[in-house]
Coordinates of C-alpha atoms and ligand atoms in Angstrom, one line a residue:
X92 CA -1.5 -31.6 14.5
X93 CA -4.5 -34.1 16.3
X94 CA -5.6 -36.9 14.0
X95 CA -8.8 -38.4 14.7
X96 CA -10.3 -41.8 13.7
X97 CA -11.2 -42.8 10.2
X98 CA -14.9 -43.2 10.3
X99 CA -15.1 -45.9 7.3
X100 CA -12.8 -48.1 9.7
X101 CA -14.8 -47.9 12.3
X102 CA -17.7 -48.4 11.3
X103 CA -15.9 -51.7 9.9
X104 CA -14.2 -52.6 13.2
X105 CA -16.8 -55.7 14.5
X106 CA -18.7 -55.5 17.3
X107 CA -16.8 -57.7 19.3
X108 CA -13.1 -56.2 19.0
X109 CA -12.9 -52.6 20.8
X110 CA -12.5 -50.4 18.8
X111 CA -8.9 -48.2 18.1
X112 CA -8.6 -45.7 20.4
X113 CA -8.5 -42.3 19.6
X114 CA -5.2 -41.0 19.3
X115 CA -4.7 -37.5 20.0
X116 CA -1.3 -36.1 19.4
X117 CA -1.4 -32.4 21.5
X118 CA 2.5 -32.3 20.3
X119 CA 4.7 -31.0 17.2
X120 CA 7.3 -31.8 17.2
X121 CA 11.0 -29.1 16.2
X122 CA 14.5 -29.8 13.4
X123 CA 17.9 -28.3 12.9
X124 CA 17.0 -28.1 9.2
X125 CA 21.8 -27.9 9.0
X126 CA 21.1 -32.0 9.9
X127 CA 17.6 -33.2 9.8
X128 CA 17.9 -33.9 13.8
X129 CA 15.5 -33.5 16.0
X130 CA 16.1 -30.5 18.2
X131 CA 12.2 -30.4 21.0
X132 CA 8.5 -32.3 20.8
X133 CA 6.8 -28.9 21.8
X134 CA 2.6 -28.7 23.1
X135 CA 0.2 -27.8 20.4
X136 CA -2.1 -25.3 22.0
X137 CA -5.7 -25.8 22.0
X138 CA -8.5 -23.1 21.7
X139 CA -9.4 -23.3 25.0
X140 CA -5.3 -23.2 26.1
X141 CA -5.3 -19.4 23.4
X142 CA -7.7 -18.0 25.3
X143 CA -7.2 -18.5 28.3
X144 CA -3.6 -16.7 27.5
X145 CA -5.6 -13.9 26.0
X146 CA -7.3 -14.0 29.8
X147 CA -4.2 -13.5 30.9
X148 CA -2.7 -10.8 28.8
X149 CA -5.9 -8.7 29.4
X150 CA -5.9 -8.7 32.7
X151 CA -1.9 -7.6 32.3
X152 CA -3.4 -5.0 30.7
X153 CA -4.7 -3.2 33.0
X154 CA -1.6 -1.7 34.6
X155 CA 0.6 -2.0 31.9
X156 CA -1.4 0.8 30.1
X157 CA -1.7 3.1 32.8
X158 CA 2.2 3.1 32.8
X159 CA 3.6 6.2 31.3
X160 CA 6.0 5.8 28.6
X161 CA 8.9 6.6 30.3
X162 CA 8.1 3.7 33.0
X163 CA 7.1 1.2 29.9
X164 CA 10.5 2.6 27.6
X165 CA 12.6 2.2 31.3
X166 CA 10.6 -1.9 31.7
X167 CA 11.5 -2.8 28.1
X168 CA 14.9 -1.1 28.1
X169 CA 15.0 -4.4 30.5
X170 CA 14.4 -6.3 28.4
X171 CA 17.0 -5.2 25.8
X172 CA 19.6 -5.9 28.9
X173 CA 18.4 -9.7 28.8
X174 CA 18.6 -10.3 25.2
X175 CA 22.4 -8.6 26.0
X176 CA 23.1 -11.1 28.6
X177 CA 21.5 -14.1 26.9
X178 CA 22.8 -13.3 23.2
X179 CA 25.0 -16.6 22.6
X180 CA 22.5 -18.8 23.8
X181 CA 19.7 -17.0 21.6
X182 CA 22.0 -17.0 18.1
X183 CA 22.3 -21.0 19.0
X184 CA 18.5 -21.8 19.3
X185 CA 17.6 -19.3 16.1
X186 CA 20.6 -21.1 14.4
X187 CA 19.3 -24.3 15.2
X188 CA 16.0 -23.9 14.4
X189 CA 16.4 -21.9 11.3
X190 CA 19.5 -23.2 9.7
X191 CA 21.0 -19.4 9.6
X192 CA 24.5 -18.0 9.9
X193 CA 25.8 -17.1 13.6
X194 CA 26.6 -13.9 12.5
X195 CA 23.4 -13.5 9.9
X196 CA 21.4 -14.3 13.3
X197 CA 23.2 -11.3 15.5
X198 CA 23.2 -8.5 12.8
X199 CA 19.3 -9.2 11.3
X200 CA 17.8 -10.5 14.3
X201 CA 19.5 -9.8 17.7
X202 CA 21.0 -6.4 16.9
X203 CA 18.4 -5.1 14.7
X204 CA 15.5 -5.7 17.5
X205 CA 17.7 -4.2 19.7
X206 CA 17.7 -1.1 16.9
X207 CA 13.9 -0.8 16.9
X208 CA 13.7 -1.0 20.6
X209 CA 16.5 2.3 21.4
X210 CA 14.5 3.9 18.5
X211 CA 11.2 3.6 20.0
X212 CA 12.4 4.5 23.5
X213 CA 13.7 7.5 22.4
X214 CA 11.4 9.2 19.6
X215 CA 8.4 6.8 20.7
X216 CA 6.7 8.9 23.0
X217 CA 6.6 11.5 20.6
X218 CA 4.9 10.1 18.1
X219 CA 2.0 9.0 20.8
X220 CA 1.9 12.5 22.0
X221 CA -1.7 14.3 21.8
X222 CA -2.3 16.9 19.1
X223 CA -4.8 19.9 18.9
X224 CA -6.5 20.4 16.0
X225 CA -8.1 22.6 14.9
X226 CA -11.8 23.6 15.6
X227 CA -12.5 24.7 12.2
X228 CA -15.8 26.8 12.0
X229 CA -16.4 26.1 15.9
X230 CA -14.0 28.8 17.3
X231 CA -15.6 28.5 20.5
X232 CA -14.4 24.5 20.9
X233 CA -11.0 22.9 21.5
X234 CA -10.5 20.0 19.9
X235 CA -7.3 17.5 20.0
X236 CA -6.5 13.6 19.2
X237 CA -4.9 10.6 21.4
X238 CA -3.3 8.2 20.9
X239 CA -4.8 5.0 23.3
X240 CA -3.5 1.1 23.8
X241 CA -6.1 -0.5 21.6
X242 CA -5.2 -3.6 24.6
X243 CA -4.5 -7.2 23.6
X244 CA -2.5 -7.5 20.4
X245 CA -2.5 -10.9 18.8
X246 CA 0.9 -12.0 17.0
X247 CA 1.6 -14.3 14.4
X248 CA 5.2 -14.4 13.3
X249 CA 6.8 -17.0 10.8
X250 CA 10.0 -19.0 10.6
X251 CA 12.5 -16.5 8.3
X252 CA 13.2 -14.0 10.8
X253 CA 11.6 -15.5 13.6
X254 CA 12.9 -13.8 16.5
X255 CA 13.1 -10.5 14.4
X256 CA 9.7 -11.0 12.7
X257 CA 8.0 -11.7 16.1
X258 CA 10.5 -9.0 18.2
X259 CA 9.4 -6.2 16.6
X260 CA 5.6 -6.4 16.7
X261 CA 6.2 -7.3 20.2
X262 CA 7.6 -4.6 21.9
X263 CA 6.1 -2.1 19.5
X264 CA 2.3 -3.2 20.8
X265 CA 4.4 -3.4 24.8
X266 CA 5.4 0.3 23.9
X267 CA 2.1 1.9 22.5
X268 CA 0.9 0.3 25.8
X269 CA -0.7 -2.7 24.7
X270 CA -0.1 -7.1 26.0
X271 CA 0.8 -10.0 23.5
X272 CA -0.5 -12.5 23.0
X273 CA 2.3 -14.2 20.9
X274 CA 2.5 -17.3 18.3
X275 CA 5.6 -18.3 16.4
X276 CA 5.5 -20.7 13.8
X277 CA 5.7 -23.9 14.6
X278 CA 8.9 -24.4 12.5
X279 CA 11.0 -22.0 15.2
X280 CA 8.8 -22.8 18.0
X281 CA 11.5 -23.1 20.9
X282 CA 12.3 -18.9 19.4
X283 CA 9.2 -17.9 20.2
X284 CA 9.6 -20.2 23.6
X285 CA 12.5 -17.8 24.3
X286 CA 11.0 -14.6 23.5
X287 CA 8.4 -16.0 26.8
X288 CA 11.6 -16.5 28.9
X289 CA 13.0 -12.9 28.1
X290 CA 9.9 -11.4 29.6
X291 CA 9.9 -13.5 32.3
X292 CA 13.2 -13.2 33.5
X293 CA 13.0 -9.1 32.7
X294 CA 9.3 -10.3 34.9
X295 CA 7.0 -7.3 34.7
X296 CA 3.6 -9.6 34.8
X297 CA 2.0 -11.0 31.4
X298 CA 3.1 -8.9 29.5
X299 CA 3.9 -11.6 26.9
X300 CA 1.9 -15.0 26.6
X301 CA 3.4 -17.5 24.1
X302 CA 1.4 -19.6 22.4
X303 CA 2.5 -22.6 21.3
X304 CA 1.7 -24.8 17.8
X305 CA 0.9 -24.5 13.8
X306 CA -2.0 -22.6 12.0
X307 CA -4.8 -24.5 14.3
X308 CA -3.7 -22.5 17.4
X309 CA -3.1 -19.1 14.6
X310 CA -6.6 -19.3 14.2
X311 CA -7.4 -19.5 17.4
X312 CA -5.6 -16.8 18.3
X313 CA -7.1 -14.5 15.6
X314 CA -10.9 -15.9 16.9
X315 CA -10.0 -15.2 20.6
X316 CA -11.4 -11.8 20.3
X317 CA -7.4 -10.3 20.7
X318 CA -8.3 -6.4 19.8
X319 CA -5.7 -6.5 17.0
X320 CA -3.6 -9.7 15.3
X321 CA -0.5 -8.6 13.4
X322 CA 0.5 -11.1 11.3
X323 CA 3.5 -11.9 8.8
X324 CA 3.7 -14.6 6.9
X325 CA 2.5 -15.6 3.1
X326 CA -0.1 -14.3 1.3
X327 CA -2.6 -17.2 0.9
X328 CA -2.2 -17.9 4.7
X329 CA -2.8 -13.4 5.4
X330 CA -5.5 -14.2 3.6
X331 CA -6.7 -16.8 5.1
X332 CA -6.6 -14.8 9.2
X333 CA -8.2 -11.6 7.1
X334 CA -11.1 -13.6 6.4
X335 CA -11.6 -15.3 9.9
X336 CA -10.5 -12.0 11.3
X337 CA -14.2 -10.6 9.6
X338 CA -16.2 -12.7 11.0
X339 CA -15.2 -10.3 14.7
X340 CA -14.4 -7.3 12.7
X341 CA -10.8 -7.6 14.4
X342 CA -8.3 -5.1 12.5
X343 CA -5.2 -6.8 10.8
X344 CA -2.6 -5.7 10.4
X345 CA -0.7 -8.1 7.5
X346 CA 3.3 -8.5 6.2
X347 CA 3.7 -10.6 3.2
X348 CA 5.5 -12.2 0.6
X349 CA 7.2 -10.1 -1.7
X350 CA 8.9 -10.8 -5.6
X351 CA 11.6 -7.9 -5.1
X352 CA 12.3 -7.0 -8.6
X353 CA 16.0 -5.6 -8.8
X354 CA 17.1 -2.5 -12.0
X355 CA 20.4 -2.5 -13.4
X356 CA 21.2 0.5 -15.6
X357 CA 23.7 0.9 -18.5
X358 CA 25.8 3.2 -15.9
X359 CA 25.4 1.5 -12.5
X360 CA 29.0 0.7 -10.4
X361 CA 29.0 -3.1 -12.1
X362 CA 31.0 -4.1 -9.4
X363 CA 28.9 -2.8 -6.7
X364 CA 25.8 -3.4 -8.8
X365 CA 27.0 -7.1 -9.1
X366 CA 28.1 -7.8 -5.5
X367 CA 24.7 -6.1 -4.6
X368 CA 23.0 -8.6 -6.6
X369 CA 24.5 -11.6 -5.3
X370 CA 23.9 -10.6 -1.1
X371 CA 20.4 -10.0 -2.0
X372 CA 19.3 -12.8 -3.7
X373 CA 21.3 -15.6 -1.4
X374 CA 21.8 -14.1 1.9
X375 CA 19.4 -16.2 4.8
X376 CA 19.6 -18.0 1.5
X377 CA 17.2 -16.4 -0.5
X378 CA 14.4 -16.5 2.5
X379 CA 13.8 -13.4 3.5
X380 CA 10.3 -11.5 2.4
X381 CA 12.6 -8.9 0.3
X382 CA 15.2 -10.8 -0.9
X383 CA 15.7 -9.9 -4.4
X384 CA 14.0 -11.9 -6.8
X385 CA 14.0 -10.7 -10.0
X386 CA 16.5 -9.2 -11.9
X387 CA 16.1 -6.8 -14.6
X388 CA 19.3 -5.8 -16.2
X389 CA 19.9 -3.9 -19.5
X390 CA 21.1 -5.6 -22.0
X391 CA 24.1 -3.2 -22.9
X392 CA 25.8 -4.9 -19.9
X393 CA 23.8 -7.9 -19.1
X394 CA 27.0 -10.4 -20.1
X395 CA 30.4 -8.4 -18.0
X396 CA 26.9 -7.9 -15.4
X397 CA 26.3 -11.5 -15.3
X398 CA 29.9 -12.9 -15.8
X399 CA 30.3 -10.6 -12.1
X400 CA 27.2 -12.2 -10.7
X401 CA 28.8 -16.1 -12.0
X402 CA 32.4 -15.3 -10.5
X403 CA 30.3 -14.0 -7.0
X404 CA 28.1 -17.3 -6.5
X405 CA 30.9 -19.3 -6.6
X406 CA 32.9 -17.5 -4.5
X407 CA 30.0 -18.2 -1.8
X408 CA 31.4 -20.2 0.7
X409 CA 28.4 -22.2 2.6
X410 CA 28.4 -24.9 5.1
X411 CA 26.9 -24.8 8.9
X412 CA 30.5 -22.8 10.7
X413 CA 31.0 -19.6 9.4
X414 CA 30.2 -20.0 5.8
X415 CA 28.2 -17.0 3.5
X416 CA 25.3 -18.7 3.9
X417 CA 23.9 -21.5 5.6
X418 CA 20.8 -24.5 4.8
X419 CA 17.0 -23.6 3.7
X420 CA 15.0 -23.7 6.7
X421 CA 11.8 -25.3 5.6
X422 CA 11.3 -28.9 3.9
X423 CA 8.0 -27.8 1.6
X424 CA 10.2 -24.5 0.9
X425 CA 12.6 -25.7 -0.9
X426 CA 10.1 -28.5 -3.0
X427 CA 8.7 -25.1 -3.8
X428 CA 12.0 -23.5 -4.8
X429 CA 12.6 -27.1 -7.2
X430 CA 10.0 -26.5 -9.3
X431 CA 9.5 -23.2 -10.1
X432 CA 13.7 -23.4 -11.3
X433 CA 11.5 -27.0 -13.3
X434 CA 8.9 -24.9 -14.8
X435 CA 11.1 -22.1 -16.1
X436 CA 13.8 -24.6 -17.4
X437 CA 10.8 -26.3 -19.5
X438 CA 10.2 -22.9 -21.2
X439 CA 13.1 -22.0 -21.6
X440 CA 15.7 -21.2 -19.1
X441 CA 19.6 -22.2 -18.6
X442 CA 20.7 -22.5 -15.5
X443 CA 23.7 -21.7 -15.2
X444 CA 25.0 -22.1 -11.3
X445 CA 23.9 -24.5 -9.8
X446 CA 20.4 -25.5 -9.9
X447 CA 19.8 -28.7 -6.7
X448 CA 20.1 -29.7 -3.6
X449 CA 23.6 -30.5 -2.1
X450 CA 24.2 -34.1 -1.4
X451 CA 24.4 -34.5 2.1
X452 CA 21.6 -34.7 5.3
X453 CA 19.8 -31.0 5.9
X454 CA 18.0 -28.6 3.6
X455 CA 20.7 -27.6 1.5
X456 CA 20.2 -26.0 -2.0
X457 CA 22.9 -24.1 -4.1
X458 CA 23.3 -20.1 -4.9
X459 CA 21.6 -21.0 -7.9
X460 CA 21.3 -18.0 -11.5
X461 CA 18.3 -18.6 -14.5
X462 CA 19.1 -16.7 -17.4
X463 CA 17.0 -16.1 -20.5
X464 CA 13.6 -16.1 -17.7
X465 CA 10.7 -14.3 -18.7
X466 CA 7.1 -13.7 -17.3
X467 CA 5.7 -16.7 -18.2
X468 CA 7.6 -18.7 -16.1
X469 CA 6.3 -19.2 -12.2
X470 CA 10.0 -18.1 -11.0
X471 CA 9.5 -14.3 -12.4
X472 CA 5.9 -13.8 -10.9
X473 CA 5.5 -16.3 -7.9
X474 CA 7.4 -15.6 -4.3
X475 CA 10.6 -19.1 -4.7
X476 CA 12.0 -17.9 -1.1
X477 CA 15.7 -19.9 -2.1
X478 CA 18.5 -18.8 -3.0
X479 CA 17.3 -18.6 -6.5
X480 CA 18.6 -15.5 -8.8
X481 CA 16.6 -15.1 -12.5
X482 CA 18.4 -12.8 -14.7
X483 CA 16.3 -10.8 -17.5
X484 CA 17.6 -8.5 -20.2
X485 CA 15.5 -5.2 -20.4
X486 CA 16.2 -2.4 -23.6
X487 CA 16.5 0.0 -20.7
X488 CA 15.0 1.4 -17.5
X489 CA 11.8 2.2 -18.6
X490 CA 11.4 -1.8 -19.9
X491 CA 12.5 -2.8 -16.9
X492 CA 10.7 -0.5 -14.4
X493 CA 7.1 -1.9 -16.1
X494 CA 8.4 -5.3 -16.1
X495 CA 9.1 -5.1 -12.1
X496 CA 5.7 -3.3 -11.9
X497 CA 4.0 -6.2 -13.6
X498 CA 3.1 -8.1 -9.8
X499 CA 1.0 -8.9 -7.9
X500 CA 3.5 -8.2 -5.6
X501 CA 4.7 -4.9 -4.0
X502 CA 6.3 -4.9 -1.1
X503 CA 11.1 -3.8 -1.5
X504 CA 12.6 -3.2 -4.8
X505 CA 16.4 -1.5 -5.6
X506 CA 17.9 0.6 -8.4
X507 CA 21.0 0.4 -9.5
X508 CA 22.7 3.9 -11.4
X509 CA 24.5 6.6 -10.7
X510 CA 22.5 8.8 -11.9
X511 CA 20.9 10.2 -8.8
X512 CA 17.5 11.8 -11.2
X513 CA 17.3 8.8 -13.1
X514 CA 16.8 7.2 -9.7
X515 CA 14.3 9.5 -8.1
X516 CA 12.2 9.3 -11.4
X517 CA 12.1 5.2 -10.8
X518 CA 11.7 5.6 -7.1
X519 CA 9.3 7.2 -7.0
X520 CA 7.7 4.8 -9.9
X521 CA 8.0 1.7 -8.2
X522 CA 5.0 0.2 -6.9
X523 CA 6.7 -1.2 -3.5
X524 CA 6.1 0.0 -0.3
X525 CA 9.6 0.5 -0.5
X526 CA 12.3 1.3 -2.1
X527 CA 16.1 0.9 -2.2
X528 CA 18.8 3.4 -4.3
X529 CA 22.4 1.2 -5.3
X530 CA 21.4 -0.9 -2.2
X531 CA 18.9 -4.1 -1.7
X532 CA 17.4 -5.0 1.8
X533 CA 18.3 -3.3 4.6
X534 CA 16.0 -0.3 4.6
X535 CA 14.2 -2.7 6.9
X536 CA 17.0 -2.1 9.3
X537 CA 16.0 1.9 9.4
X538 CA 13.5 1.7 12.8
X539 CA 12.6 5.4 11.8
X540 CA 11.2 4.2 8.4
X541 CA 8.3 2.9 8.2
X542 CA 8.3 -0.6 6.7
X543 CA 5.1 -2.7 4.8
X544 CA 3.6 -3.5 1.3
X545 CA 1.4 -2.5 -0.9
X546 CA -0.3 -4.3 -3.2
X547 CA -0.7 -8.5 -2.2
X548 CA 2.6 -7.2 0.2
X549 CA 0.2 -6.4 3.1
X550 CA -1.6 -4.0 4.9
X551 CA -0.1 -1.1 7.1
X552 CA 3.5 -1.2 8.3
X553 CA 5.7 -1.3 11.3
X554 CA 8.6 0.9 12.4
X555 CA 8.1 4.2 12.5
X556 CA 5.7 6.3 14.0
X557 CA 3.0 4.5 11.9
X558 CA 4.6 1.6 13.5
X559 CA 3.5 3.0 16.8
X560 CA 0.3 4.2 15.8
X561 CA -0.6 0.6 14.1
X562 CA -1.0 -0.9 18.0
X563 CA -3.4 2.6 19.5
X564 CA -6.7 3.6 18.9
X565 CA -6.9 7.2 18.2
X566 CA -9.4 8.9 20.2
X567 CA -10.8 12.4 18.9
X568 CA -12.1 14.4 21.6
X569 CA -13.7 18.1 21.2
X570 CA -14.5 20.2 24.3
X571 CA -16.4 23.3 24.5
X572 CA -14.6 26.3 25.5
X573 CA -17.1 29.1 25.8
X574 CA -19.7 27.9 27.2
X575 CA -23.6 29.2 27.0
X576 CA -27.3 28.6 27.0
X577 CA -27.1 27.1 23.8
X578 CA -25.8 26.4 20.5
X579 CA -27.0 28.2 17.3
X580 CA -28.3 25.0 15.9
X581 CA -29.6 23.3 19.0
X582 CA -34.1 23.5 19.0
X583 CA -36.0 25.1 18.2
X584 CA -33.7 25.9 15.4
X585 CA -33.5 29.5 14.6
X586 CA -35.2 31.1 11.4
X587 CA -32.0 33.6 10.8
X588 CA -29.7 29.9 11.1
X589 CA -30.3 29.4 6.8
X590 CA -29.9 32.7 5.5
X591 CA -25.9 32.6 7.9
X592 CA -25.3 29.6 7.4
X593 CA -25.3 30.6 3.2
X594 CA -23.8 33.9 4.5
X595 CA -21.7 32.4 6.4
X596 CA -20.2 29.5 3.9
X597 CA -19.5 32.1 0.9
X598 CA -17.8 33.9 2.6
X599 CA -15.1 31.3 3.9
X600 CA -15.3 29.0 1.1
X601 CA -15.9 31.9 -1.9
X602 CA -12.8 31.3 -4.2
X603 CA -13.7 35.1 -5.6
X604 CA -14.3 38.1 -3.8
X605 CA -18.0 38.7 -5.7
X606 CA -19.2 35.2 -4.4
X607 CA -17.1 35.8 -1.4
X608 CA -19.8 39.5 -0.7
X609 CA -22.5 37.8 -2.9
X610 CA -25.7 38.0 -0.7
X611 CA -28.4 35.7 1.0
X612 CA -31.4 36.3 -1.0
X613 CA -34.7 33.7 0.2
X614 CA -35.0 31.5 -1.8
X615 CA -32.7 31.7 -4.7
Ligands
NAD195 P1 2.6 -18.6 7.2 O1 1.8 -17.7 6.2 O2 2.7 -20.0 6.6 O3 2.9 -18.8 8.4 C1 2.9 -17.7 8.9 C2 2.4 -18.3 10.5 O4 0.9 -18.2 9.9 C3 2.6 -19.0 11.1 O5 3.0 -18.8 12.6 C4 1.5 -19.9 11.1 O6 1.8 -21.8 12.1 C5 0.4 -19.2 11.1 N1 -0.9 -19.5 10.5 C6 -0.7 -20.8 9.5 N2 -2.4 -20.5 9.1 C7 -2.9 -20.5 9.9 C8 -4.3 -19.7 9.8 N3 -5.2 -20.2 9.7 N4 -4.6 -18.7 11.5 C9 -4.2 -18.4 11.9 N5 -2.6 -19.0 11.1 C10 -1.8 -19.1 10.9 O7 4.6 -18.8 6.7 P2 5.6 -18.8 6.5 O8 5.6 -19.8 5.3 O9 6.0 -19.5 8.1 O10 6.7 -17.7 6.3 C11 7.0 -17.1 4.8 C12 6.5 -16.4 4.4 O11 6.3 -15.4 5.2 C13 7.2 -15.9 3.0 O12 5.5 -15.4 2.3 C14 7.3 -14.9 3.3 O13 7.7 -13.9 2.2 C15 6.6 -13.6 4.7 N6 7.0 -12.7 5.7 C16 6.3 -11.4 4.6 C17 7.2 -10.7 5.4 C18 7.0 -9.1 6.2 O14 7.7 -8.7 6.8 N7 6.4 -8.6 4.3 C19 8.0 -11.2 6.9 C20 8.6 -12.5 6.5 C21 8.3 -13.6 6.2

């Protein structure tokens, strides 16, 4: 966000007129998308400030990493209490910057985080316990693996769930014994600052630092020497983050975008499937990485399904206080939504509900249903991230599956049918990190279930034991149980080692009795 002077205009200045001072803007503004009103002016932090925050976090890591899991848990439960004491203010802050409904903020942001803290408090220690491993051939050795903290984790988060998607990696990294520098989205920085305050109030040193700013600040964090980056955001930025991290071989966990498909089979419970579809497409105004963005409906039920969807869509209450969905969050995202709809319509799609902005201040877009869509349209292939529901008719579930897998993305997905075997068969073949059967999106709310994408939807997992181990280094240790004067293979290498090696190899690995018993013959 810094503005430098234009060199050409500087050169054209007369020598007698003092040049315009270079204007350096070191702050940016954040707005309420429901009204367009200014919320705050926030500091745009430089690389030097980011590096200082990383240093503070590194100093704090010395003491934090040496605590037992139990002690870390005790502290993180205090942070959860602090959260519970400030729920109302947190909801105000989240809704003001995102435009989402209060009930949505409570359930998908605050409750989800409390649940994840609870899961790791109860189950995390087991996931990080040292485990012994068979020493195989070397029976006189002992082997085990242990999980150690990585050090300082850089967390970069998006604006659509600014609390959950910051707190989930932050607390997981802390449970695993790391400290954290968090860079919240520049669209929702006050939520990030509120997270910093939670940790200040339940104080235990500098274990969480918050740095504010846009992409430059994010890139500075990637290049700051942190021990891992956990990035949640778009595929485009994810690729930049990975490229920048490659310079120092900093490991990355990437939680990226999606284009989640829903396959509705002819035998699905239509009432449930249509209600679920409308919720999956429009909750949080379609701004969920796991929003259902493509619908494949068997042709025999296409018409009744569509009628139910239109009825449900017409009932959606869209307003700032107590409705079903709020405003969108980020101006440029509405432009993407409009361009996807325009592209689809230009190629033959029909808008059968919504299709435009609401005529009022703020970022409001009508819940929109499109039919006559196909995979030549960006609405079926690129992430739209808005309240749009494109529905396509397919001849059978296999065609739905083929089209569902025809995507660069693979985040979440769903199949709707009353035939359990069919559901499992499709679920097993869906190219996605997550699958829901007769439901959508909510698998994320099960903190024991690892969450993440395949294909371009990401690398690595949050939640579950896998999520905790993402923030750990596995150290493999071997020790000599019976310490003799020398090992057989040390110098000087015994003449008999070749024969012994071949004989024991055959005895151990031969799949038939005669191979196992075959005698060693020198030179074949
Ligand atoms: P974004 O990629 O524009 O920004 C995400 C974060 O990256 C922001 O904090 C931003 O400041 C920072 N950033 C920008 N440029 C950077 C750079 N060069 N280096 C480092 N950091 C940089 O994403 P967004 O618009 O904030 O969020 C929406 C996207 O996030 C959607 O694509 C959505 O699908 C995805 N998302 C994914 C998940 C998941 O879990 N898979 C969850 C939520 C959102």
